[in-house]
GROMACS .gro file of C-alpha atoms in nm:
model
  207
    1MET     CA    1   0.944  -0.530   1.356
    2ILE     CA    2   1.265  -0.520   1.553
    3GLY     CA    3   1.430  -0.178   1.536
    4PHE     CA    4   1.122   0.004   1.410
    5ILE     CA    5   0.825   0.171   1.575
    6LYS     CA    6   0.491   0.187   1.399
    7ILE     CA    7   0.243   0.457   1.503
    8ASN     CA    8  -0.107   0.509   1.360
    9LEU     CA    9  -0.150   0.869   1.258
   10ARG     CA   10  -0.494   0.872   1.413
   11ASP     CA   11  -0.344   0.786   1.757
   12MET     CA   12  -0.099   1.075   1.718
   13LEU     CA   13  -0.381   1.315   1.633
   14GLU     CA   14  -0.562   1.214   1.953
   15THR     CA   15  -0.260   1.251   2.179
   16MET     CA   16  -0.058   1.535   2.026
   17GLU     CA   17  -0.114   1.894   1.922
   18ALA     CA   18  -0.199   1.935   1.552
   19SER     CA   19   0.108   2.158   1.509
   20GLU     CA   20   0.334   1.888   1.646
   21VAL     CA   21   0.188   1.628   1.407
   22ASN     CA   22   0.227   1.861   1.112
   23ASP     CA   23   0.592   1.928   1.206
   24ILE     CA   24   0.658   1.553   1.188
   25LEU     CA   25   0.480   1.510   0.857
   26SER     CA   26   0.655   1.806   0.708
   27GLU     CA   27   0.987   1.625   0.749
   28PHE     CA   28   0.887   1.366   0.485
   29TYR     CA   29   1.055   1.402   0.146
   30CYS     CA   30   1.018   1.157  -0.143
   31PRO     CA   31   1.152   1.295  -0.475
   32GLN     CA   32   1.095   0.960  -0.652
   33ASN     CA   33   0.718   0.983  -0.598
   34LYS     CA   34   0.573   1.321  -0.528
   35ASP     CA   35   0.223   1.172  -0.498
   36VAL     CA   36   0.340   0.978  -0.192
   37GLU     CA   37   0.482   1.294  -0.039
   38GLU     CA   38   0.176   1.500  -0.126
   39PHE     CA   39  -0.061   1.249   0.030
   40LEU     CA   40   0.116   1.243   0.364
   41LYS     CA   41   0.144   1.623   0.389
   42ASN     CA   42  -0.194   1.723   0.256
   43LYS     CA   43  -0.440   1.436   0.273
   44ALA     CA   44  -0.338   1.182   0.537
   45VAL     CA   45  -0.476   1.380   0.834
   46VAL     CA   46  -0.815   1.436   0.677
   47PHE     CA   47  -0.841   1.077   0.552
   48SER     CA   48  -0.757   0.949   0.903
   49GLU     CA   49  -1.010   1.173   1.074
   50GLN     CA   50  -1.283   1.077   0.824
   51GLY     CA   51  -1.197   0.706   0.834
   52ILE     CA   52  -1.129   0.695   0.463
   53ALA     CA   53  -0.778   0.547   0.509
   54SER     CA   54  -0.542   0.477   0.797
   55THR     CA   55  -0.188   0.606   0.774
   56HIS     CA   56   0.093   0.434   0.967
   57LEU     CA   57   0.421   0.611   1.032
   58ILE     CA   58   0.742   0.415   1.077
   59PHE     CA   59   1.021   0.545   1.299
   60ALA     CA   60   1.374   0.425   1.362
   61SER     CA   61   1.638   0.519   1.613
   62TYR     CA   62   1.911   0.749   1.484
   63LYS     CA   63   2.161   0.947   1.693
   64ASP     CA   64   1.965   0.897   2.017
   65SER     CA   65   1.632   1.009   1.863
   66GLN     CA   66   1.338   0.863   1.671
   67VAL     CA   67   1.322   0.974   1.308
   68LEU     CA   68   1.048   0.920   1.047
   69VAL     CA   69   1.180   0.668   0.791
   70GLY     CA   70   0.868   0.583   0.597
   71TYR     CA   71   0.496   0.528   0.601
   72PHE     CA   72   0.209   0.340   0.438
   73ALA     CA   73  -0.160   0.398   0.411
   74LEU     CA   74  -0.436   0.129   0.409
   75ALA     CA   75  -0.794   0.146   0.292
   76SER     CA   76  -1.081  -0.096   0.221
   77LYS     CA   77  -1.119  -0.197  -0.142
   78HIS     CA   78  -1.343  -0.409  -0.364
   79PHE     CA   79  -1.210  -0.515  -0.706
   80HIS     CA   80  -1.263  -0.768  -0.982
   81ILE     CA   81  -1.042  -1.043  -1.115
   82ASP     CA   82  -1.096  -1.189  -1.464
   83PRO     CA   83  -1.010  -1.560  -1.441
   84SER     CA   84  -0.996  -1.591  -1.820
   85GLY     CA   85  -0.665  -1.406  -1.826
   86LYS     CA   86  -0.765  -1.206  -2.134
   87SER     CA   87  -0.580  -0.889  -2.027
   88VAL     CA   88  -0.311  -1.043  -1.805
   89LYS     CA   89  -0.227  -1.408  -1.771
   90ILE     CA   90  -0.298  -1.525  -1.415
   91SER     CA   91  -0.091  -1.797  -1.253
   92ASN     CA   92  -0.266  -2.120  -1.161
   93THR     CA   93  -0.165  -2.074  -0.796
   94LEU     CA   94  -0.341  -1.741  -0.776
   95LYS     CA   95  -0.646  -1.877  -0.964
   96ARG     CA   96  -0.683  -2.157  -0.707
   97ARG     CA   97  -0.659  -1.917  -0.413
   98VAL     CA   98  -0.894  -1.665  -0.562
   99ALA     CA   99  -1.152  -1.932  -0.645
  100LYS     CA  100  -1.139  -2.052  -0.286
  101PHE     CA  101  -1.173  -1.715  -0.108
  102ALA     CA  102  -1.346  -1.484  -0.352
  103THR     CA  103  -1.706  -1.453  -0.469
  104TYR     CA  104  -1.782  -1.533  -0.832
  105ASP     CA  105  -2.019  -1.298  -1.018
  106ARG     CA  106  -2.168  -1.499  -1.303
  107SER     CA  107  -2.314  -1.190  -1.474
  108LEU     CA  108  -1.967  -1.032  -1.494
  109GLY     CA  109  -1.780  -1.353  -1.541
  110LYS     CA  110  -1.535  -1.226  -1.276
  111TYR     CA  111  -1.440  -1.286  -0.913
  112ILE     CA  112  -1.513  -1.011  -0.658
  113ILE     CA  113  -1.267  -0.965  -0.372
  114ALA     CA  114  -1.273  -0.738  -0.075
  115ALA     CA  115  -0.921  -0.672   0.058
  116PRO     CA  116  -0.716  -0.401   0.226
  117LEU     CA  117  -0.547  -0.170  -0.027
  118ILE     CA  118  -0.195  -0.047   0.031
  119GLY     CA  119  -0.272   0.289  -0.118
  120GLN     CA  120   0.053   0.461  -0.037
  121LEU     CA  121   0.399   0.330   0.048
  122GLY     CA  122   0.714   0.531   0.064
  123LYS     CA  123   1.047   0.600   0.236
  124ASN     CA  124   1.159   0.933   0.375
  125PHE     CA  125   1.460   1.066   0.180
  126ASN     CA  126   1.506   1.367   0.409
  127ASN     CA  127   1.861   1.376   0.556
  128GLY     CA  128   1.929   1.020   0.447
  129CYS     CA  129   1.653   0.861   0.658
  130ASN     CA  130   1.574   0.628   0.367
  131LYS     CA  131   1.899   0.440   0.441
  132LEU     CA  132   1.759   0.329   0.780
  133ILE     CA  133   1.496   0.102   0.630
  134THR     CA  134   1.473  -0.103   0.309
  135GLY     CA  135   1.176  -0.110   0.078
  136ASP     CA  136   1.135  -0.484   0.162
  137GLU     CA  137   1.117  -0.406   0.530
  138LEU     CA  138   0.865  -0.129   0.485
  139LEU     CA  139   0.645  -0.348   0.265
  140LYS     CA  140   0.666  -0.640   0.511
  141ILE     CA  141   0.549  -0.409   0.796
  142ALA     CA  142   0.255  -0.303   0.581
  143CYS     CA  143   0.160  -0.661   0.502
  144ASP     CA  144   0.206  -0.773   0.863
  145THR     CA  145  -0.026  -0.492   0.970
  146VAL     CA  146  -0.292  -0.619   0.727
  147LYS     CA  147  -0.247  -0.973   0.864
  148GLU     CA  148  -0.304  -0.843   1.221
  149ALA     CA  149  -0.632  -0.686   1.111
  150GLN     CA  150  -0.737  -0.998   0.922
  151ARG     CA  151  -0.699  -1.208   1.228
  152ILE     CA  152  -0.986  -1.007   1.371
  153ILE     CA  153  -1.203  -0.935   1.066
  154GLY     CA  154  -1.103  -1.218   0.832
  155GLY     CA  155  -0.948  -1.208   0.488
  156LYS     CA  156  -0.660  -1.360   0.305
  157PHE     CA  157  -0.537  -1.100   0.055
  158VAL     CA  158  -0.375  -0.759   0.030
  159TYR     CA  159  -0.398  -0.543  -0.282
  160LEU     CA  160  -0.205  -0.259  -0.436
  161GLU     CA  161  -0.166  -0.071  -0.761
  162CYS     CA  162   0.159   0.060  -0.917
  163GLU     CA  163   0.287   0.224  -1.228
  164ASP     CA  164   0.397  -0.001  -1.511
  165ILE     CA  165   0.768   0.044  -1.439
  166PRO     CA  166   0.970  -0.281  -1.461
  167LYS     CA  167   1.183  -0.207  -1.155
  168LEU     CA  168   0.872  -0.133  -0.948
  169VAL     CA  169   0.676  -0.435  -1.068
  170ASP     CA  170   0.980  -0.656  -1.007
  171PHE     CA  171   1.005  -0.519  -0.649
  172TYR     CA  172   0.646  -0.619  -0.568
  173GLU     CA  173   0.668  -0.955  -0.744
  174GLY     CA  174   0.987  -1.025  -0.551
  175ASN     CA  175   0.783  -0.972  -0.235
  176GLY     CA  176   0.510  -1.220  -0.327
  177PHE     CA  177   0.263  -1.009  -0.522
  178TYR     CA  178   0.101  -1.130  -0.842
  179ASN     CA  179   0.015  -0.909  -1.138
  180PHE     CA  180  -0.349  -0.982  -1.226
  181GLY     CA  181  -0.471  -0.689  -1.432
  182ARG     CA  182  -0.469  -0.327  -1.530
  183ARG     CA  183  -0.686  -0.034  -1.425
  184GLU     CA  184  -0.726   0.270  -1.642
  185LEU     CA  185  -0.648   0.599  -1.472
  186ASP     CA  186  -0.930   0.815  -1.341
  187GLY     CA  187  -0.948   1.178  -1.452
  188ASP     CA  188  -0.768   1.325  -1.154
  189GLU     CA  189  -0.494   1.061  -1.172
  190LYS     CA  190  -0.385   1.137  -1.529
  191SER     CA  191  -0.182   1.440  -1.417
  192LYS     CA  192   0.005   1.229  -1.153
  193PHE     CA  193   0.122   0.938  -1.367
  194ASP     CA  194   0.290   0.912  -1.707
  195GLY     CA  195   0.106   0.609  -1.835
  196LYS     CA  196  -0.258   0.539  -1.905
  197TYR     CA  197  -0.313   0.267  -1.647
  198LEU     CA  198  -0.192   0.115  -1.324
  199ILE     CA  199  -0.080  -0.244  -1.270
  200GLN     CA  200  -0.306  -0.430  -1.021
  201MET     CA  201  -0.124  -0.664  -0.783
  202LEU     CA  202  -0.243  -0.910  -0.522
  203LYS     CA  203  -0.072  -1.108  -0.244
  204TYR     CA  204  -0.203  -1.405  -0.051
  205LEU     CA  205  -0.150  -1.372   0.321
  206GLY     CA  206  -0.299  -1.703   0.435
  207ARG     CA  207   0.012  -1.817   0.613
   0.00000   0.00000   0.00000
């Protein structure tokens, strides 16, 4: 992570005044995804304090100071994978890895996997800070953070969900994620997204 500094929001809350933390979070601006912006400004602190999700802020040097360039949030997640490929065709490579590391539920006919969820991921477009980090770099930092945790607690996968937008799906697939299914939107999510479902994506972090 050369050139970037990663700070857990929870550590900031323990060492800084709440007003100082809020000032930093208020600098985040993401017009492409208002849900990402709204989470950081209105939910991240509470979720960190309650242990629901951990938010990690990424800073870069710019004009002799450290500026917020992006963030991601991680949470624990259980989900199912249908190996039959009825809804989405699953690659043989993913099938082999899932069969090796997941638990098969015969009653459901599906595999059950516990993996960290990248629940939020976004760059800060305030004052051009987004130009100081690429999406690939931000996603790699998130995946590397998951790998660090899995060296201690175990695990081989990381999971995320995204809208069914070709450019967005291509971005994640280009970074090693596999599309394995769809999840229908919950009631409170329907006002945030245009579609009726989210694409479910999985990446193997075994190496």
